[in-house]
mmCIF file of C-alpha atoms in Angstrom:
data_model
loop_
_atom_site.group_PDB
_atom_site.id
_atom_site.type_symbol
_atom_site.label_atom_id
_atom_site.label_comp_id
_atom_site.label_asym_id
_atom_site.label_seq_id
_atom_site.Cartn_x
_atom_site.Cartn_y
_atom_site.Cartn_z
ATOM 1 C CA MET L 1349 117.986 78.802 108.957
ATOM 2 C CA ASN L 1350 115.816 75.844 109.484
ATOM 3 C CA VAL L 1351 115.950 74.367 106.153
ATOM 4 C CA SER L 1352 115.461 69.803 106.617
ATOM 5 C CA PRO L 1353 111.407 70.700 105.477
ATOM 6 C CA VAL L 1354 112.450 72.092 101.783
ATOM 7 C CA LEU L 1355 115.683 69.717 101.246
ATOM 8 C CA ASP L 1356 113.437 67.214 99.453
ATOM 9 C CA ARG L 1357 110.883 69.585 97.396
ATOM 10 C CA GLN L 1358 111.533 69.970 93.476
ATOM 11 C CA PRO L 1359 114.436 72.643 93.442
ATOM 12 C CA LEU L 1360 113.439 76.485 92.257
ATOM 13 C CA VAL L 1361 116.397 75.989 89.766
ATOM 14 C CA THR L 1362 117.096 73.760 87.230
ATOM 15 C CA VAL L 1363 120.047 73.981 84.503
ATOM 16 C CA THR L 1364 118.557 73.164 80.999
ATOM 17 C CA SER L 1365 119.149 73.216 77.139
ATOM 18 C CA ASP L 1366 118.570 76.917 77.255
ATOM 19 C CA GLY L 1367 119.703 78.229 80.375
ATOM 20 C CA LEU L 1368 118.951 78.450 84.313
ATOM 21 C CA TYR L 1369 115.154 77.932 84.584
ATOM 22 C CA CYS L 1370 112.414 78.206 87.803
ATOM 23 C CA PRO L 1371 109.505 75.779 86.739
ATOM 24 C CA GLN L 1372 107.917 76.961 89.133
ATOM 25 C CA GLY L 1373 107.954 80.884 88.242
ATOM 26 C CA ASN L 1374 108.090 79.683 84.311
ATOM 27 C CA PHE L 1375 111.564 81.831 83.450
ATOM 28 C CA HIS L 1376 115.261 81.682 83.080
ATOM 29 C CA ILE L 1377 118.040 83.309 84.290
ATOM 30 C CA ASP L 1378 120.101 84.629 82.363
ATOM 31 C CA PRO L 1379 119.960 82.155 79.711
ATOM 32 C CA TRP L 1380 122.537 81.283 77.503
ATOM 33 C CA ARG L 1381 119.834 80.990 74.444
ATOM 34 C CA PRO L 1382 116.546 82.751 73.552
ATOM 35 C CA VAL L 1383 114.087 82.156 76.054
ATOM 36 C CA ALA L 1384 110.174 83.400 76.476
ATOM 37 C CA ARG L 1385 110.976 85.378 79.886
ATOM 38 C CA ALA L 1386 114.373 85.899 81.233
ATOM 39 C CA LEU L 1387 115.412 87.563 84.268
ATOM 40 C CA ILE L 1388 118.963 88.663 83.974
ATOM 41 C CA THR L 1389 121.882 89.925 86.727
ATOM 42 C CA HIS L 1390 123.585 92.013 84.766
ATOM 43 C CA ALA L 1391 124.828 93.406 81.780
ATOM 44 C CA HIS L 1392 128.110 91.733 80.413
ATOM 45 C CA GLY L 1393 127.585 89.325 77.463
ATOM 46 C CA ASP L 1394 127.944 85.998 79.116
ATOM 47 C CA HIS L 1395 125.196 86.821 81.383
ATOM 48 C CA ALA L 1396 122.959 89.010 78.888
ATOM 49 C CA ARG L 1397 122.132 87.476 75.371
ATOM 50 C CA TRP L 1398 120.315 89.281 72.259
ATOM 51 C CA GLY L 1399 116.715 87.287 71.403
ATOM 52 C CA SER L 1400 114.332 86.345 74.299
ATOM 53 C CA GLN L 1401 110.430 87.916 74.047
ATOM 54 C CA ARG L 1402 110.425 89.355 77.223
ATOM 55 C CA TYR L 1403 113.963 90.317 80.070
ATOM 56 C CA LEU L 1404 113.512 91.544 83.468
ATOM 57 C CA GLY L 1405 116.408 93.365 85.183
ATOM 58 C CA ALA L 1406 117.716 95.037 88.024
ATOM 59 C CA SER L 1407 116.291 99.256 87.632
ATOM 60 C CA PRO L 1408 120.326 100.705 87.564
ATOM 61 C CA SER L 1409 121.079 98.191 84.357
ATOM 62 C CA MET L 1410 118.715 99.830 82.345
ATOM 63 C CA GLY L 1411 120.727 101.941 80.981
ATOM 64 C CA LEU L 1412 123.715 99.413 79.585
ATOM 65 C CA LEU L 1413 121.205 96.462 79.433
ATOM 66 C CA ARG L 1414 119.679 98.453 76.553
ATOM 67 C CA LYS L 1415 123.035 98.467 75.013
ATOM 68 C CA ARG L 1416 123.483 95.383 75.003
ATOM 69 C CA LEU L 1417 120.457 94.092 73.779
ATOM 70 C CA GLY L 1418 119.554 96.872 71.313
ATOM 71 C CA ALA L 1419 115.891 99.699 71.021
ATOM 72 C CA GLU L 1420 113.919 96.706 70.306
ATOM 73 C CA ALA L 1421 114.633 93.889 72.869
ATOM 74 C CA THR L 1422 111.322 94.831 75.935
ATOM 75 C CA ILE L 1423 113.222 95.732 78.650
ATOM 76 C CA SER L 1424 111.761 96.337 82.543
ATOM 77 C CA THR L 1425 113.163 96.409 85.798
ATOM 78 C CA LEU L 1426 113.217 96.345 89.438
ATOM 79 C CA GLY L 1427 114.425 98.776 91.994
ATOM 80 C CA TYR L 1428 116.318 96.689 94.457
ATOM 81 C CA GLY L 1429 114.547 94.869 96.922
ATOM 82 C CA GLU L 1430 111.285 94.901 95.424
ATOM 83 C CA ARG L 1431 109.068 91.358 94.863
ATOM 84 C CA LEU L 1432 107.409 90.508 91.785
ATOM 85 C CA ASN L 1433 105.668 87.598 91.474
ATOM 86 C CA LEU L 1434 105.925 85.372 88.604
ATOM 87 C CA GLY L 1435 103.706 82.804 88.550
ATOM 88 C CA GLU L 1436 103.899 80.208 92.156
ATOM 89 C CA VAL L 1437 106.824 82.315 93.236
ATOM 90 C CA THR L 1438 108.352 85.708 94.313
ATOM 91 C CA VAL L 1439 111.560 87.674 93.230
ATOM 92 C CA SER L 1440 113.326 90.191 94.029
ATOM 93 C CA PHE L 1441 116.874 91.769 93.111
ATOM 94 C CA HIS L 1442 119.873 92.603 95.033
ATOM 95 C CA PRO L 1443 123.419 94.308 95.025
ATOM 96 C CA ALA L 1444 125.582 91.843 93.979
ATOM 97 C CA GLY L 1445 128.903 94.564 93.436
ATOM 98 C CA HIS L 1446 129.846 93.552 90.520
ATOM 99 C CA VAL L 1447 129.341 96.394 88.335
ATOM 100 C CA LEU L 1448 126.490 99.085 87.612
ATOM 101 C CA GLY L 1449 123.432 97.277 87.883
ATOM 102 C CA SER L 1450 124.468 94.211 88.850
ATOM 103 C CA ALA L 1451 122.418 92.334 91.100
ATOM 104 C CA GLN L 1452 121.979 88.892 92.874
ATOM 105 C CA ILE L 1453 118.136 87.444 91.965
ATOM 106 C CA ARG L 1454 116.313 85.703 94.918
ATOM 107 C CA ILE L 1455 113.484 83.334 94.300
ATOM 108 C CA GLU L 1456 110.509 82.116 97.130
ATOM 109 C CA HIS L 1457 108.199 79.571 97.077
ATOM 110 C CA ARG L 1458 106.454 78.417 99.986
ATOM 111 C CA GLY L 1459 108.648 79.000 103.108
ATOM 112 C CA GLU L 1460 111.980 78.025 100.611
ATOM 113 C CA VAL L 1461 114.762 81.163 99.251
ATOM 114 C CA TRP L 1462 117.141 80.551 96.691
ATOM 115 C CA VAL L 1463 119.592 83.197 95.972
ATOM 116 C CA VAL L 1464 120.623 83.441 92.883
ATOM 117 C CA SER L 1465 124.420 85.323 92.835
ATOM 118 C CA GLY L 1466 125.635 86.086 88.927
ATOM 119 C CA ASP L 1467 128.966 87.619 89.070
ATOM 120 C CA TYR L 1468 129.650 89.167 92.833
ATOM 121 C CA LYS L 1469 132.912 90.966 94.569
ATOM 122 C CA ARG L 1470 133.092 92.262 98.017
ATOM 123 C CA ASP L 1471 135.310 95.084 97.356
ATOM 124 C CA PRO L 1472 134.282 98.536 97.206
ATOM 125 C CA ASP L 1473 133.917 100.359 94.314
ATOM 126 C CA PRO L 1474 132.697 103.278 93.909
ATOM 127 C CA THR L 1475 130.925 102.815 90.162
ATOM 128 C CA CYS L 1476 127.803 100.397 91.802
ATOM 129 C CA LEU L 1477 126.137 99.283 95.202
ATOM 130 C CA PRO L 1478 127.803 97.569 96.789
ATOM 131 C CA PHE L 1479 126.591 93.551 98.060
ATOM 132 C CA GLU L 1480 124.691 92.924 99.729
ATOM 133 C CA PRO L 1481 124.250 89.198 101.537
ATOM 134 C CA VAL L 1482 121.017 88.057 101.363
ATOM 135 C CA ARG L 1483 119.977 84.848 103.748
ATOM 136 C CA CYS L 1484 118.943 81.454 101.423
ATOM 137 C CA ASP L 1485 117.802 78.115 101.751
ATOM 138 C CA THR L 1486 120.589 77.469 98.369
ATOM 139 C CA PHE L 1487 122.507 79.811 96.986
ATOM 140 C CA ILE L 1488 123.807 79.181 93.637
ATOM 141 C CA THR L 1489 127.609 81.054 93.515
ATOM 142 C CA GLU L 1490 130.111 81.465 91.151
ATOM 143 C CA ALA L 1491 133.589 80.399 91.050
ATOM 144 C CA THR L 1492 135.560 82.641 88.986
ATOM 145 C CA PHE L 1493 138.719 82.941 91.360
ATOM 146 C CA ALA L 1494 138.193 80.563 93.684
ATOM 147 C CA LEU L 1495 141.603 79.001 94.771
ATOM 148 C CA PRO L 1496 143.669 80.389 97.585
ATOM 149 C CA ILE L 1497 146.307 82.088 95.529
ATOM 150 C CA TYR L 1498 143.641 84.804 95.058
ATOM 151 C CA ARG L 1499 143.357 87.366 97.063
ATOM 152 C CA TRP L 1500 142.612 90.823 96.760
ATOM 153 C CA ASP L 1501 144.763 94.255 97.730
ATOM 154 C CA ASP L 1502 142.696 97.266 98.798
ATOM 155 C CA THR L 1503 142.204 98.966 95.061
ATOM 156 C CA ARG L 1504 142.909 102.966 96.358
ATOM 157 C CA LEU L 1505 146.304 101.070 96.203
ATOM 158 C CA VAL L 1506 146.283 100.011 93.541
ATOM 159 C CA ALA L 1507 144.794 102.927 91.683
ATOM 160 C CA GLN L 1508 148.074 104.856 93.169
ATOM 161 C CA GLU L 1509 150.241 101.874 91.246
ATOM 162 C CA VAL L 1510 147.892 102.491 88.425
ATOM 163 C CA LEU L 1511 149.176 106.364 88.654
ATOM 164 C CA ARG L 1512 152.780 105.736 89.377
ATOM 165 C CA TRP L 1513 153.165 103.451 86.056
ATOM 166 C CA TRP L 1514 151.468 106.761 84.220
ATOM 167 C CA ASP L 1515 153.934 109.150 86.011
ATOM 168 C CA GLY L 1516 156.425 107.097 84.970
ATOM 169 C CA ASN L 1517 155.895 106.789 81.576
ATOM 170 C CA ARG L 1518 155.219 110.754 80.330
ATOM 171 C CA GLU L 1519 158.481 111.735 82.380
ATOM 172 C CA ALA L 1520 159.611 109.328 79.380
ATOM 173 C CA GLY L 1521 157.966 110.086 77.063
ATOM 174 C CA LYS L 1522 155.556 106.886 76.466
ATOM 175 C CA ALA L 1523 151.925 106.575 76.268
ATOM 176 C CA SER L 1524 150.677 103.671 78.609
ATOM 177 C CA VAL L 1525 148.031 101.668 76.858
ATOM 178 C CA LEU L 1526 146.049 99.900 79.754
ATOM 179 C CA PHE L 1527 144.052 96.706 78.548
ATOM 180 C CA CYS L 1528 141.025 96.086 80.935
ATOM 181 C CA TYR L 1529 137.336 94.942 80.424
ATOM 182 C CA ALA L 1530 135.114 97.850 78.565
ATOM 183 C CA LEU L 1531 132.054 96.936 81.258
ATOM 184 C CA GLY L 1532 133.110 97.871 84.202
ATOM 185 C CA LYS L 1533 136.956 97.430 85.023
ATOM 186 C CA ALA L 1534 137.283 100.463 82.612
ATOM 187 C CA GLN L 1535 134.908 102.882 84.664
ATOM 188 C CA ARG L 1536 135.842 101.288 88.288
ATOM 189 C CA LEU L 1537 140.210 102.440 86.647
ATOM 190 C CA LEU L 1538 138.343 105.989 86.158
ATOM 191 C CA ALA L 1539 136.401 107.040 89.313
ATOM 192 C CA GLU L 1540 139.241 105.060 91.730
ATOM 193 C CA LEU L 1541 141.639 107.255 89.742
ATOM 194 C CA ALA L 1542 139.841 110.087 90.154
ATOM 195 C CA ARG L 1543 140.286 110.524 93.631
ATOM 196 C CA ILE L 1544 143.995 111.246 93.521
ATOM 197 C CA THR L 1545 144.262 113.259 89.592
ATOM 198 C CA ASP L 1546 141.891 114.614 87.398
ATOM 199 C CA ARG L 1547 143.942 113.856 84.280
ATOM 200 C CA GLU L 1548 142.024 113.915 80.975
ATOM 201 C CA VAL L 1549 142.397 109.692 79.916
ATOM 202 C CA LEU L 1550 142.251 108.873 76.301
ATOM 203 C CA VAL L 1551 139.287 105.536 76.105
ATOM 204 C CA HIS L 1552 138.797 103.621 72.606
ATOM 205 C CA GLY L 1553 135.972 103.272 71.347
ATOM 206 C CA ALA L 1554 133.781 100.611 72.876
ATOM 207 C CA THR L 1555 134.941 101.862 76.136
ATOM 208 C CA HIS L 1556 133.691 104.998 75.709
ATOM 209 C CA ALA L 1557 129.676 104.334 75.776
ATOM 210 C CA LEU L 1558 129.608 102.488 78.665
ATOM 211 C CA VAL L 1559 131.638 105.220 80.586
ATOM 212 C CA GLU L 1560 128.419 107.342 79.214
ATOM 213 C CA SER L 1561 126.305 105.588 80.124
ATOM 214 C CA TYR L 1562 128.122 105.245 83.619
ATOM 215 C CA ARG L 1563 128.168 109.347 83.995
ATOM 216 C CA GLU L 1564 124.387 109.066 82.923
ATOM 217 C CA ALA L 1565 123.893 107.119 86.477
ATOM 218 C CA GLY L 1566 125.442 109.786 87.814
ATOM 219 C CA VAL L 1567 128.410 108.089 88.727
ATOM 220 C CA ARG L 1568 132.560 109.927 88.834
ATOM 221 C CA MET L 1569 135.161 109.220 87.149
ATOM 222 C CA LEU L 1570 138.112 111.195 85.400
ATOM 223 C CA PRO L 1571 137.282 113.174 81.747
ATOM 224 C CA THR L 1572 137.728 110.321 78.900
ATOM 225 C CA ARG L 1573 138.022 111.145 74.988
ATOM 226 C CA PRO L 1574 137.910 108.466 72.888
ATOM 227 C CA VAL L 1575 140.715 108.243 70.224
ATOM 228 C CA ALA L 1576 139.247 108.551 67.465
ATOM 229 C CA GLU L 1577 138.537 111.869 68.335
ATOM 230 C CA LEU L 1578 141.989 113.169 67.802
ATOM 231 C CA GLU L 1579 143.871 114.385 64.519
ATOM 232 C CA LYS L 1580 145.855 111.472 62.738
ATOM 233 C CA GLY L 1581 149.445 112.884 63.810
ATOM 234 C CA THR L 1582 148.534 113.867 67.049
ATOM 235 C CA SER L 1583 151.208 112.677 69.657
ATOM 236 C CA TYR L 1584 150.391 110.075 72.255
ATOM 237 C CA ALA L 1585 153.317 110.815 74.676
ATOM 238 C CA GLY L 1586 152.534 111.110 78.463
ATOM 239 C CA ALA L 1587 148.430 109.886 77.782
ATOM 240 C CA LEU L 1588 147.039 106.797 79.331
ATOM 241 C CA VAL L 1589 144.627 104.939 77.694
ATOM 242 C CA LEU L 1590 142.264 101.789 78.259
ATOM 243 C CA ALA L 1591 141.432 100.474 75.976
ATOM 244 C CA PRO L 1592 139.770 95.721 75.812
ATOM 245 C CA PRO L 1593 142.227 93.297 75.684
ATOM 246 C CA SER L 1594 141.124 91.932 72.362
ATOM 247 C CA ALA L 1595 142.652 95.601 70.965
ATOM 248 C CA ALA L 1596 145.921 93.905 72.098
ATOM 249 C CA GLY L 1597 147.912 93.059 68.889
ATOM 250 C CA SER L 1598 145.790 94.854 66.266
ATOM 251 C CA THR L 1599 145.929 97.153 63.788
ATOM 252 C CA TRP L 1600 144.646 100.421 66.162
ATOM 253 C CA MET L 1601 147.659 99.618 68.350
ATOM 254 C CA ARG L 1602 150.359 101.573 66.038
ATOM 255 C CA ARG L 1603 149.572 105.592 66.461
ATOM 256 C CA PHE L 1604 150.492 105.647 69.528
ATOM 257 C CA GLY L 1605 154.157 105.060 68.618
ATOM 258 C CA GLU L 1606 156.470 104.803 71.675
ATOM 259 C CA HIS L 1607 154.844 103.390 74.846
ATOM 260 C CA GLU L 1608 153.658 100.926 77.290
ATOM 261 C CA THR L 1609 151.175 98.548 77.994
ATOM 262 C CA GLY L 1610 150.011 96.679 81.234
ATOM 263 C CA PHE L 1611 146.856 95.147 82.028
ATOM 264 C CA ALA L 1612 144.671 95.091 84.814
ATOM 265 C CA SER L 1613 142.674 92.158 86.156
ATOM 266 C CA GLY L 1614 142.276 89.327 89.018
ATOM 267 C CA TRP L 1615 144.398 86.812 86.756
ATOM 268 C CA MET L 1616 147.685 89.741 87.103
ATOM 269 C CA ARG L 1617 147.931 88.249 90.671
ATOM 270 C CA VAL L 1618 149.415 84.732 89.073
ATOM 271 C CA ARG L 1619 152.971 86.651 87.679
ATOM 272 C CA GLY L 1620 153.497 84.552 85.016
ATOM 273 C CA ASN L 1621 150.406 85.314 83.575
ATOM 274 C CA ARG L 1622 151.893 89.141 83.021
ATOM 275 C CA ARG L 1623 155.002 87.545 80.894
ATOM 276 C CA ARG L 1624 153.099 84.906 78.432
ATOM 277 C CA ARG L 1625 150.417 87.080 77.584
ATOM 278 C CA GLY L 1626 153.082 90.063 76.867
ATOM 279 C CA TYR L 1627 152.576 92.705 78.517
ATOM 280 C CA ASP L 1628 154.904 95.576 80.916
ATOM 281 C CA ARG L 1629 152.506 95.357 83.560
ATOM 282 C CA GLY L 1630 150.139 93.858 85.457
ATOM 283 C CA PHE L 1631 147.687 95.401 87.776
ATOM 284 C CA VAL L 1632 145.885 93.103 89.634
ATOM 285 C CA LEU L 1633 141.920 94.100 90.025
ATOM 286 C CA SER L 1634 139.181 92.401 89.814
ATOM 287 C CA ASP L 1635 135.294 92.204 89.514
ATOM 288 C CA HIS L 1636 135.021 88.818 90.762
ATOM 289 C CA ALA L 1637 135.410 88.129 94.941
ATOM 290 C CA ASP L 1638 138.348 86.128 95.743
ATOM 291 C CA TRP L 1639 138.989 83.352 97.392
ATOM 292 C CA PRO L 1640 138.302 84.694 101.169
ATOM 293 C CA GLY L 1641 134.884 86.852 99.794
ATOM 294 C CA LEU L 1642 133.764 83.266 98.005
ATOM 295 C CA LEU L 1643 134.062 81.856 101.399
ATOM 296 C CA ARG L 1644 133.035 85.470 103.924
ATOM 297 C CA THR L 1645 129.151 85.473 101.454
ATOM 298 C CA ALA L 1646 129.282 81.485 101.623
ATOM 299 C CA LYS L 1647 129.003 82.055 105.140
ATOM 300 C CA GLU L 1648 126.995 84.977 105.147
ATOM 301 C CA THR L 1649 124.070 83.663 103.247
ATOM 302 C CA GLY L 1650 123.218 80.603 105.600
ATOM 303 C CA ALA L 1651 123.182 78.530 102.791
ATOM 304 C CA SER L 1652 122.677 74.827 103.438
ATOM 305 C CA ARG L 1653 123.474 74.172 99.815
ATOM 306 C CA ILE L 1654 125.487 75.429 98.011
ATOM 307 C CA LEU L 1655 125.701 75.270 93.970
ATOM 308 C CA VAL L 1656 128.817 76.206 92.312
ATOM 309 C CA THR L 1657 129.365 77.410 89.490
ATOM 310 C CA HIS L 1658 131.702 79.161 86.415
ATOM 311 C CA GLY L 1659 135.239 79.064 87.508
ATOM 312 C CA SER L 1660 137.268 76.459 90.177
ATOM 313 C CA SER L 1661 133.607 74.964 91.183
ATOM 314 C CA ASP L 1662 134.865 71.811 91.976
ATOM 315 C CA THR L 1663 137.787 73.071 94.505
ATOM 316 C CA LEU L 1664 135.056 75.842 95.674
ATOM 317 C CA ALA L 1665 132.313 72.611 96.243
ATOM 318 C CA ARG L 1666 134.848 70.232 97.947
ATOM 319 C CA TYR L 1667 136.053 72.810 99.898
ATOM 320 C CA LEU L 1668 132.275 73.667 101.508
ATOM 321 C CA ARG L 1669 132.251 70.510 101.960
ATOM 322 C CA GLU L 1670 134.939 69.326 103.685
ATOM 323 C CA ASN L 1671 135.489 72.056 105.759
ATOM 324 C CA LEU L 1672 132.176 74.089 106.268
ATOM 325 C CA GLY L 1673 129.733 71.416 106.264
ATOM 326 C CA ILE L 1674 127.638 72.544 103.458
ATOM 327 C CA ASP L 1675 126.343 70.546 101.194
ATOM 328 C CA ALA L 1676 127.792 71.756 97.999
ATOM 329 C CA ALA L 1677 128.223 71.082 94.023
ATOM 330 C CA PRO L 1678 129.385 72.330 90.861
ATOM 331 C CA LEU L 1679 126.867 73.062 88.368
ATOM 332 C CA SER L 1680 127.783 73.444 84.654
ATOM 333 C CA THR L 1681 126.786 76.188 83.014
ATOM 334 C CA PRO L 1682 128.551 77.897 79.859
ATOM 335 C CA PHE L 1683 129.556 81.585 81.532
ATOM 336 C CA GLU L 1684 132.681 82.516 81.275
ATOM 337 C CA GLY L 1685 133.443 84.907 84.836
ATOM 338 C CA GLU L 1686 136.315 87.530 84.191
ATOM 339 C CA THR L 1687 137.630 86.742 80.323
ATOM 340 C CA GLU L 1688 139.638 88.314 78.211
ATOM 341 C CA ASP L 1689 137.276 90.944 76.499
#
């Protein structure tokens, strides 16, 4: 892509006190404060925040955005690839492969193209459409796992590992409490496990409503039941329970009797993290791009300039400059990437 004529133009995206802002289109992307018009990459809480006057997201994200933003929020959607003129620019949403309805946002203005990735991954996921590389002049990328140590195994192998752990605890008469993020990770685990078993899984209340949103979107997963529906005194021996990390150490855990705990996260690639956080088992599973995925994406966009947000942004920017010859720099934002909740 020949981008030299556009390098000296006014940026299509800048950082303001309210969030990422496109002055030519007069809108914000995933703003961290209420604004007049917010374009949303996906429904995680650090990207979809309550209080803006109008929201625009990808069509498959509508159910999740409604749950996140409330019944009173004014939300519109676009199908993937559908174009909309806003001010002087044309915008479109393209699959990011992160969670259901996640999207990259493409912005075009007088022949110049910027893409804001939001969060994304390159690995297959039965719960959402795969990442779509979008050619652009400037690419704004996340860097949650932008260190060479972070490389993901085949998710099908991870699901088999979880099933073996569950089977072992069933034989020992223990419950298996697996902590995972309520939006995205829990549903992906339920979908991957549905390939190899048909057992019912118990879920925390924070996870249940989001699982139902995925079912409404047609995603096939294992049958689930909220823990809250079980009577007091129920034995949980042999059960698999999915819960958000915030439930660890809470009084909610007392009901399970003898049990083992696990945590599914990309952070489990570093073995010491499991021990420090007090989990019995760690399963390496992330909804973000690993190091090879980040580098692959940088090349496939064809971008001559890459701005790097949340995560190991300095490391990735330096590598892109020194090894790929790309004009790359960190871009400071409060996005959180793969956090504890």
